[in-house]
Short mmCIF file of C-alpha atoms and ligand atoms in Angstrom, two decimals:
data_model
loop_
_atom_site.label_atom_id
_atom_site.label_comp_id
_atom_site.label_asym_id
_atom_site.label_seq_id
_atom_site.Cartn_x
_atom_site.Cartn_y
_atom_site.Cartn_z
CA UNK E 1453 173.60 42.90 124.96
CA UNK E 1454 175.32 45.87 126.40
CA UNK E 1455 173.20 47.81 128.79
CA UNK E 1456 174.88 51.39 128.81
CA UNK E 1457 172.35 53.44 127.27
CA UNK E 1458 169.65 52.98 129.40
CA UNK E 1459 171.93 53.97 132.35
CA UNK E 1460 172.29 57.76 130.08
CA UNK E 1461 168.32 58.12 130.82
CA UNK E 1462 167.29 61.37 132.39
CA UNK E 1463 166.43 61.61 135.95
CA UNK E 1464 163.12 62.20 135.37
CA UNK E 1465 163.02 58.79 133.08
CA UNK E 1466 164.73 56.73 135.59
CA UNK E 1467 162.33 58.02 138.52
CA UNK E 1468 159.44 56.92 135.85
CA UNK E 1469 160.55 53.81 135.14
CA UNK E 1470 161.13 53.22 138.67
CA UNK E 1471 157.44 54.82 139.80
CA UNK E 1472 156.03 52.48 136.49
CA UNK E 1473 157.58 48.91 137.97
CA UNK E 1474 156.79 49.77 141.56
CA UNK E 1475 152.91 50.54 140.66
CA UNK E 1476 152.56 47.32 138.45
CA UNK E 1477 154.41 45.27 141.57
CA UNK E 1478 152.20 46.94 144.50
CA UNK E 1479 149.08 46.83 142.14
CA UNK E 1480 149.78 42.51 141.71
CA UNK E 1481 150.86 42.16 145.38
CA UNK E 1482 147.54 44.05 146.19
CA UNK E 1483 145.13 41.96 143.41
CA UNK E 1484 146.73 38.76 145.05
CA UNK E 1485 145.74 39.88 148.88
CA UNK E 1486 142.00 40.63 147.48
CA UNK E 1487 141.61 37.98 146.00
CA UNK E 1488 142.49 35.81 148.18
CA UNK E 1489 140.39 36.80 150.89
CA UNK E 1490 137.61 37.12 148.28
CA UNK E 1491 136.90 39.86 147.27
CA UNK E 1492 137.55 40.22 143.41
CA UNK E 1493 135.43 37.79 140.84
CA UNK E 1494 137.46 36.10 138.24
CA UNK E 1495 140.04 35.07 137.15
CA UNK E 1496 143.59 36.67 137.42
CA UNK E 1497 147.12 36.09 135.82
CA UNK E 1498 149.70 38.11 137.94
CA UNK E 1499 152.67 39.45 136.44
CA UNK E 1500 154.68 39.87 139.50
CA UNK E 1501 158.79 39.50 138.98
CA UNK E 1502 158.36 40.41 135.24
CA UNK E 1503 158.08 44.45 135.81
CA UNK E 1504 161.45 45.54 133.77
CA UNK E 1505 159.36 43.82 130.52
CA UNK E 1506 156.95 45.73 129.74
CA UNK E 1507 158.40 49.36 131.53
CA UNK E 1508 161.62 48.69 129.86
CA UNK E 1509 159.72 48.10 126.27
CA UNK E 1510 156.91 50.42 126.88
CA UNK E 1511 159.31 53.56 128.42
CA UNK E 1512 160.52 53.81 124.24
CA UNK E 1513 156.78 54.43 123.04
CA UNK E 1514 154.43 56.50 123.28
CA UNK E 1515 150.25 56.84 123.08
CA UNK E 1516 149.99 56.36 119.34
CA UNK E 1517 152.46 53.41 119.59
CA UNK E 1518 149.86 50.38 119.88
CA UNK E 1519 150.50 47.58 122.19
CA UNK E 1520 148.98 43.76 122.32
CA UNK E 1521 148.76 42.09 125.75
CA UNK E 1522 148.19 38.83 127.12
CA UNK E 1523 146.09 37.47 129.93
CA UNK E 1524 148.81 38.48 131.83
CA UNK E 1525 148.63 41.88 131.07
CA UNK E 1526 148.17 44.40 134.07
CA UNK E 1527 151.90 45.07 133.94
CA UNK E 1528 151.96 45.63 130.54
CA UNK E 1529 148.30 48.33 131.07
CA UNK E 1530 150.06 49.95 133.31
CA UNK E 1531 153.49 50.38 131.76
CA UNK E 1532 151.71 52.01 128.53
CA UNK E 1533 150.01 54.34 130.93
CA UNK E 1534 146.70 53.16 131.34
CA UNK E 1535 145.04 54.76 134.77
CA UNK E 1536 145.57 52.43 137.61
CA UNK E 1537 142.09 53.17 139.85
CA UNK E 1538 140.20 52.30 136.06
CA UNK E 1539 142.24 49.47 135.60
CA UNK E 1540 141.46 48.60 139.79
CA UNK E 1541 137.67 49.23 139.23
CA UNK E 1542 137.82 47.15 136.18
CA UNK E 1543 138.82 43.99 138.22
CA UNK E 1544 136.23 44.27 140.69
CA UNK E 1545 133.54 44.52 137.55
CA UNK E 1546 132.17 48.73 138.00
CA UNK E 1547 130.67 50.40 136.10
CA UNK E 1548 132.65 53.15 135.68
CA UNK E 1549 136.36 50.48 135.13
CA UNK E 1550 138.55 51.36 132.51
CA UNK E 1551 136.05 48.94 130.13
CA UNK E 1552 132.70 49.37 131.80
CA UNK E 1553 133.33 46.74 133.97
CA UNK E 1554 133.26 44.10 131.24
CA UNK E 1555 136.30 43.10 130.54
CA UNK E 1556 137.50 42.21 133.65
CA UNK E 1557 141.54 41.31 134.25
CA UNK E 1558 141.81 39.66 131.11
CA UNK E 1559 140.67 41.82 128.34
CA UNK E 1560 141.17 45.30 130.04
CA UNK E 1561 141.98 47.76 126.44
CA UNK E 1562 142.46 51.90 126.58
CA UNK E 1563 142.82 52.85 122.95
CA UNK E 1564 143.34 56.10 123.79
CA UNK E 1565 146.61 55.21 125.23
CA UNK E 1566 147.82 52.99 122.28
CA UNK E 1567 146.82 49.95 124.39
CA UNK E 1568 144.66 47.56 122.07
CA UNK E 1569 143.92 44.57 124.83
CA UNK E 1570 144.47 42.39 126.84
CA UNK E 1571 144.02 39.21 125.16
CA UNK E 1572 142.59 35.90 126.87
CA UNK E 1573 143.68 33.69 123.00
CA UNK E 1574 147.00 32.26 123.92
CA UNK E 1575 148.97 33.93 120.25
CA UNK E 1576 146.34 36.19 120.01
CA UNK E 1577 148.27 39.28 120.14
CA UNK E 1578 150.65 39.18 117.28
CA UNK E 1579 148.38 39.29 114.04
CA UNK E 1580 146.26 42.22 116.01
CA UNK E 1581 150.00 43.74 116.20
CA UNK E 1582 150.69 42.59 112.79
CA UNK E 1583 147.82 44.99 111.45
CA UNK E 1584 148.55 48.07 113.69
CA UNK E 1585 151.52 47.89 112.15
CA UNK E 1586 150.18 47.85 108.62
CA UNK E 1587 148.30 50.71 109.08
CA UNK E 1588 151.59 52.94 110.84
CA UNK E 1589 153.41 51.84 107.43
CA UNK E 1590 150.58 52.70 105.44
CA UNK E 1591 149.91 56.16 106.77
CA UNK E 1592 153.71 56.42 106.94
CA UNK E 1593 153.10 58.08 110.59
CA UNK E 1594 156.25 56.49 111.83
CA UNK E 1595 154.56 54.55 114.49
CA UNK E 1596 154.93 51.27 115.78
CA UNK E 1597 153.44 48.30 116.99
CA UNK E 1598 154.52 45.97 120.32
CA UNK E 1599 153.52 42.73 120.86
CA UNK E 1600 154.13 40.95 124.02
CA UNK E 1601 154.04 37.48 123.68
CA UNK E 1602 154.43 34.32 126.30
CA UNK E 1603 156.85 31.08 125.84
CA UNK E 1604 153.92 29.36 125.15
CA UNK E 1605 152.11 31.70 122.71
CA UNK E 1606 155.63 31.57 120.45
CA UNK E 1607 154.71 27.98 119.64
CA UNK E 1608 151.38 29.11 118.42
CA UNK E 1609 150.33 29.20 114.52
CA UNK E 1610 149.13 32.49 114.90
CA UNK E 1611 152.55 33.42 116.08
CA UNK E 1612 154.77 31.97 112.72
CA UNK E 1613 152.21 33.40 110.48
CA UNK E 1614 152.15 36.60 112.11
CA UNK E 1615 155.94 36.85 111.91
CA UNK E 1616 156.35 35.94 108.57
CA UNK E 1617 153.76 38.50 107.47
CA UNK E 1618 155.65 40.80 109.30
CA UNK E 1619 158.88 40.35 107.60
CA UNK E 1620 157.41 40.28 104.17
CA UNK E 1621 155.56 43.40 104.32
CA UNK E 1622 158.75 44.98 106.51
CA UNK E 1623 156.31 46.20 109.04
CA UNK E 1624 157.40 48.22 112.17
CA UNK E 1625 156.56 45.51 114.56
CA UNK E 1626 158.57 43.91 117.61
CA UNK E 1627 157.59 40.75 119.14
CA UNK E 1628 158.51 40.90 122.26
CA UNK E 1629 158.53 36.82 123.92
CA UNK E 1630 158.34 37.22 127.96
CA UNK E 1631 159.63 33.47 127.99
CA UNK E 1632 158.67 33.17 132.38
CA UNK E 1633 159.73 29.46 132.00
CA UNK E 1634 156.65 27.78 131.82
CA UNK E 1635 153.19 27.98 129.80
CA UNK E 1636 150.82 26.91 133.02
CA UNK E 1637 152.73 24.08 134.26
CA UNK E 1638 154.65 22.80 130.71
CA UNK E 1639 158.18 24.18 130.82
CA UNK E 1640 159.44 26.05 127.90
CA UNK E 1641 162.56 24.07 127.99
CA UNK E 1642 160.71 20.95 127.06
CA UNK E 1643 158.02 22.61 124.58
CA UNK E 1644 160.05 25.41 122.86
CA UNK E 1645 162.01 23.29 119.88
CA UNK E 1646 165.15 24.74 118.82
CA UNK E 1647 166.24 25.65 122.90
CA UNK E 1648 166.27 29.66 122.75
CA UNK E 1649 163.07 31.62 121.31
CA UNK E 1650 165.36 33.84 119.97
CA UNK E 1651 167.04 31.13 117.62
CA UNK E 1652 163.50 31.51 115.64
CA UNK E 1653 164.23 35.47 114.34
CA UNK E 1654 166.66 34.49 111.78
CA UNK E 1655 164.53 32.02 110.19
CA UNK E 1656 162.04 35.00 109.99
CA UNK E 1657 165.15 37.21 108.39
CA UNK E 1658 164.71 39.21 111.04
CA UNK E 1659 167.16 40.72 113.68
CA UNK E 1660 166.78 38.91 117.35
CA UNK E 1661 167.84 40.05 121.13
CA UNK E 1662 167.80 37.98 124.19
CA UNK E 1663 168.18 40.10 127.23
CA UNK E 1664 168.11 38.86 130.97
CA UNK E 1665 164.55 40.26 131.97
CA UNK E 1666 165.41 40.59 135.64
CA UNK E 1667 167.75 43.60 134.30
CA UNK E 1668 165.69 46.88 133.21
CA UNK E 1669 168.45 48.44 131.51
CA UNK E 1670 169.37 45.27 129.06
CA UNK E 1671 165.34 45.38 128.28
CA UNK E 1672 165.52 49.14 127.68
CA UNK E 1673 168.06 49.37 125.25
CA UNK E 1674 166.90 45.82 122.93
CA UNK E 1675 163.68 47.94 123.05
CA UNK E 1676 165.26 51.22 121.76
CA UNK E 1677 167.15 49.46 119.25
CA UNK E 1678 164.30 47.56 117.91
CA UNK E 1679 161.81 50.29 117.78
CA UNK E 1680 164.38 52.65 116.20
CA UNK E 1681 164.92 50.07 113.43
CA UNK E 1682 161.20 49.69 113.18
CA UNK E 1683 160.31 53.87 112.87
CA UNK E 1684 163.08 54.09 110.33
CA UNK E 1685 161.71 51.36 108.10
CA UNK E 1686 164.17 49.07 108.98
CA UNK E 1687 160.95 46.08 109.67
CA UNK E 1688 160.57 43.83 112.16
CA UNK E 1689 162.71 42.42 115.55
CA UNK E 1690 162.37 39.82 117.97
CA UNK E 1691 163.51 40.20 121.36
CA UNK E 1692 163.01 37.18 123.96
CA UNK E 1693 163.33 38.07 127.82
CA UNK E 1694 164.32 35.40 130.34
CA UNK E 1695 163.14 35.73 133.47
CA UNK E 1696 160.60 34.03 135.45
CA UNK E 1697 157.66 34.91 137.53
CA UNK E 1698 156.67 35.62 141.15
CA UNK E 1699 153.09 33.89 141.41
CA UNK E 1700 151.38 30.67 139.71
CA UNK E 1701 150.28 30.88 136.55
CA UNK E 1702 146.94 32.19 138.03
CA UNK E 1703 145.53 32.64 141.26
CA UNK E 1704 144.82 29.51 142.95
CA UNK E 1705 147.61 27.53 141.08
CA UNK E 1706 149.25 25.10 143.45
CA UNK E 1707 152.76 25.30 141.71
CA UNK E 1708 153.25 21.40 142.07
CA UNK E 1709 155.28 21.82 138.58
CA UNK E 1710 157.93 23.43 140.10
CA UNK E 1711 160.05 23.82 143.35
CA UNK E 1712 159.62 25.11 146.49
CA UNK E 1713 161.90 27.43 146.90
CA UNK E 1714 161.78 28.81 143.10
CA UNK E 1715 159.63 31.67 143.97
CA UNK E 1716 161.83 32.29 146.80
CA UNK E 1717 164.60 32.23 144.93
CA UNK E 1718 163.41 35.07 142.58
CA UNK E 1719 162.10 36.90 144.99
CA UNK E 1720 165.42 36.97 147.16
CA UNK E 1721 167.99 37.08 144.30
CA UNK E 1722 166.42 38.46 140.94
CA UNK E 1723 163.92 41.22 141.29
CA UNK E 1724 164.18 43.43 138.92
CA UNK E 1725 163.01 46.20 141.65
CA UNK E 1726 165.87 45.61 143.24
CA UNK E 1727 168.64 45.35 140.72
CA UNK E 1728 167.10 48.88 139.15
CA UNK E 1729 167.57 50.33 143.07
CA UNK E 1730 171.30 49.04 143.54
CA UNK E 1731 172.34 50.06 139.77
CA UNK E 1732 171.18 53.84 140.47
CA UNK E 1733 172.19 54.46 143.44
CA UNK E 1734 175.27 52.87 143.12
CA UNK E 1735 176.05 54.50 140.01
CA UNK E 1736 174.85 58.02 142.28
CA UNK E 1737 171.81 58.53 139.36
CA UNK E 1738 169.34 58.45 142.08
CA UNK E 1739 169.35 58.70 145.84
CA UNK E 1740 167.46 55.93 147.81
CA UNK E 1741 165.35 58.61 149.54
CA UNK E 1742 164.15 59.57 145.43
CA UNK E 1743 163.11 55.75 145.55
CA UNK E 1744 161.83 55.68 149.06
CA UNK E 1745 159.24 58.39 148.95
CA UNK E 1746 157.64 57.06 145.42
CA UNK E 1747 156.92 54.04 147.23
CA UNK E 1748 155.15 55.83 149.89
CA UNK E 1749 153.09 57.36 147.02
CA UNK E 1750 152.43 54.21 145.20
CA UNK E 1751 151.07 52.55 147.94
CA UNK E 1752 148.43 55.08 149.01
CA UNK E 1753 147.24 55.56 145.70
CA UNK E 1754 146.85 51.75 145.41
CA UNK E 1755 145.11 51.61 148.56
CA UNK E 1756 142.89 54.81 147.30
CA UNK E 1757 142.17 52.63 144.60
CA UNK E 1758 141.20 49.61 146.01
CA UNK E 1759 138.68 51.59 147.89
CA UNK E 1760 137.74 53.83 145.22
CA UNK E 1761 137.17 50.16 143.54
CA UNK E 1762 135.24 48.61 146.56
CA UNK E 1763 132.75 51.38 146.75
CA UNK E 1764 131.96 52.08 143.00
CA UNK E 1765 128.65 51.17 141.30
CA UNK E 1766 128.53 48.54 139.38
CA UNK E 1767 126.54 48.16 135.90
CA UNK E 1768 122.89 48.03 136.07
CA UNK E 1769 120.87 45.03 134.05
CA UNK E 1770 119.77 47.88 131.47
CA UNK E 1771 123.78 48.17 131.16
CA UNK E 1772 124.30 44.41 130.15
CA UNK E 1773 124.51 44.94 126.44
CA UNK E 1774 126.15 48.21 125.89
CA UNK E 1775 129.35 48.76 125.00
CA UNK E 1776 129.76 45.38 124.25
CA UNK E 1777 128.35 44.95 120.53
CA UNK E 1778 130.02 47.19 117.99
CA UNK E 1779 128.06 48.15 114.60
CA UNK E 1780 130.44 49.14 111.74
C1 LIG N 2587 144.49 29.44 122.01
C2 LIG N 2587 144.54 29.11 123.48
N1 LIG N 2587 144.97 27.89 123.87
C3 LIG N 2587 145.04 27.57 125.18
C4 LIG N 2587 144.65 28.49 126.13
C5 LIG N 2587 144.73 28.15 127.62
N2 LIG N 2587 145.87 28.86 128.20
C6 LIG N 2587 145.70 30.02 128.88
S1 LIG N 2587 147.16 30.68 129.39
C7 LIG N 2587 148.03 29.38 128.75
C8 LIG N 2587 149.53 29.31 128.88
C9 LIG N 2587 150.21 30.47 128.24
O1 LIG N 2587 151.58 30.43 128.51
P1 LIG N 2587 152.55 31.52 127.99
O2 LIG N 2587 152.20 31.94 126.61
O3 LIG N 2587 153.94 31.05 128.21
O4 LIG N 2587 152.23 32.78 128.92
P2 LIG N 2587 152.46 32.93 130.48
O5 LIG N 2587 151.22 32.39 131.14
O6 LIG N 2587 153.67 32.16 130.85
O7 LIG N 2587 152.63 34.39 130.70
C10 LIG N 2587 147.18 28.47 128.13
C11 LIG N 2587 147.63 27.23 127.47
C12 LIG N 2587 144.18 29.75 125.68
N3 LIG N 2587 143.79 30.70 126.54
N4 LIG N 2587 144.17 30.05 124.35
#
């Protein structure tokens, strides 16, 4: 996979993509401090190390473009534009989050932004994709459908049926497989038969990319490439990024599956914020002040929003069924 295109982006797109992977890392460093110390319920999946997915995929669509998440989906919120303080309130359960307060980390949704969910059913994402995509072909509106997808959700049944659906019906979908290493603790190279994800696209008859998902710029341009097939009717793609992740598989994980100094490792030699920083400026597309100040302003307006969060209402009992059953 070449990676030249994505270095052509504007100034303005490069500063967003930047802006995009340093609010998704600062709002998972900032989840995992809270949490720790105890103040946020639930449960949480961070997402941490895996930023250049879903900004490099998401940067190609926009609101009427539907995504499907996974519980690890604040990254991929986030990266289709979903407002950070809702998504923030959200976690700590107020009544004024992004879903009332009721869906918590792992089933935060913003329709309005293309974003269908956050999706707690491992492989539940891609038939929900499968049918936005039906109706974009249907209405012939030219949109598309994303669905982001772990190493251990490819090996679901869900997953097959959804692709093969896909590439019967030639639907504008991409199935995007964030292959982190590991499903919880079972590593993808033991559980994912045939070796690469992306070996399973041509059974499907359908065109597959892997791209190293440390590196924004290989993402980016799989992603333009697929969704340009899929808007022009030319069906469905796979793309698989490798890469691997920051944090446990969820808060509290101990990590005994894996080494020490893996984390480490990733942190010190493959973080995608990083590489994006040293390819600008070293290319002279962006200055390292540009990069400097937007993290000054990402981390107030995470902090704003943590406190914004901390001090908002939260539902009352009268609230406890609204919004929550759905008459058609
Ligand atoms: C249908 C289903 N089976 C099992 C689970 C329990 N579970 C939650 S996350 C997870 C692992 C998912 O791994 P992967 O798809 O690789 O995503 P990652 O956590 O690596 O992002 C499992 C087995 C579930 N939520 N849904």
């Amino acid at each position: 996979m070449t990676t030249g295109a994505a270095l052509q982006l504007s100034r303005d797109k490069l500063l967003q993509a930047y802006r995009t992977m340093r609010t998704i890392r600062d709002f998972e460093e900032r989840v995992h401090e809270e949490f720790e110390a105890g103040h946020l319920p639930g449960f949480v999946h961070l997402y941490a190390g895996e930023e250049a997915s879903a900004v490099g995929v998401c940067l190609n669509l926009d609101d009427e473009d539907k995504i499907c998440s996974t519980h690890r989906g604040h990254g991929h919120c986030i990266a289709k534009g979903c407002d950070v303080t809702g998504m923030m309130k959200e976690l700590w359960g107020a009544a004024d989050g992004l879903c009332a307060g009721k869906g918590g980390s792992m089933h935060i949704a913003d329709l309005s932004k293309g974003m269908m969910g956050a999706n707690a059913i491992v492989g539940g994402g891609p038939p929900l994709a499968c049918g936005a995509a039906l109706a974009a072909k249907t209405l012939k509106n030219g949109k598309v459908a994303v669905t982001f997808t772990g190493d251990g959700g490819s090996n679901q049944g869900t997953t097959f049926e959804s692709m093969n659906f896909a590439a019967v019906f030639d639907l504008p979908v991409i199935f995007v497989f964030e292959n982190n290493g590991y499903a919880e603790s079972t590593a993808s190279s033991w559980s994912v038969a045939c070796g690469d994800i992306v070996n399973r696209a041509e059974a499907f008859g359908m065109p597959g990319m892997q791209v190293d998902g440390f590196d924004f710029f290989a993402v980016h341009d799989a992603a333009a490439e697929a969704v340009e097939r899929a808007r022009t009717g030319g069906g469905p793609s796979l793309i698989e990024v490798k890469f691997g992740r920051f944090y446990g598989h969820h808060e509290g994980d101990n990590q005994s599956y894996r080494g020490k100094d893996e984390a480490a490792n990733l942190r010190a030699n493959h973080d995608c914020l990083n590489l994006f920083r040293q390819r600008v400026t070293e290319a002279s597309l962006l200055e390292s002040a540009d990069l400097d100040s937007i993290d000054t302003e990402v981390a107030a307006l995470i902090d704003r929003a943590v406190q914004d969060a901390r001090s908002a209402p939260r539902p009352t009992p009268e609230q406890l069924t609204t919004d929550v059953y759905v008459s058609y």
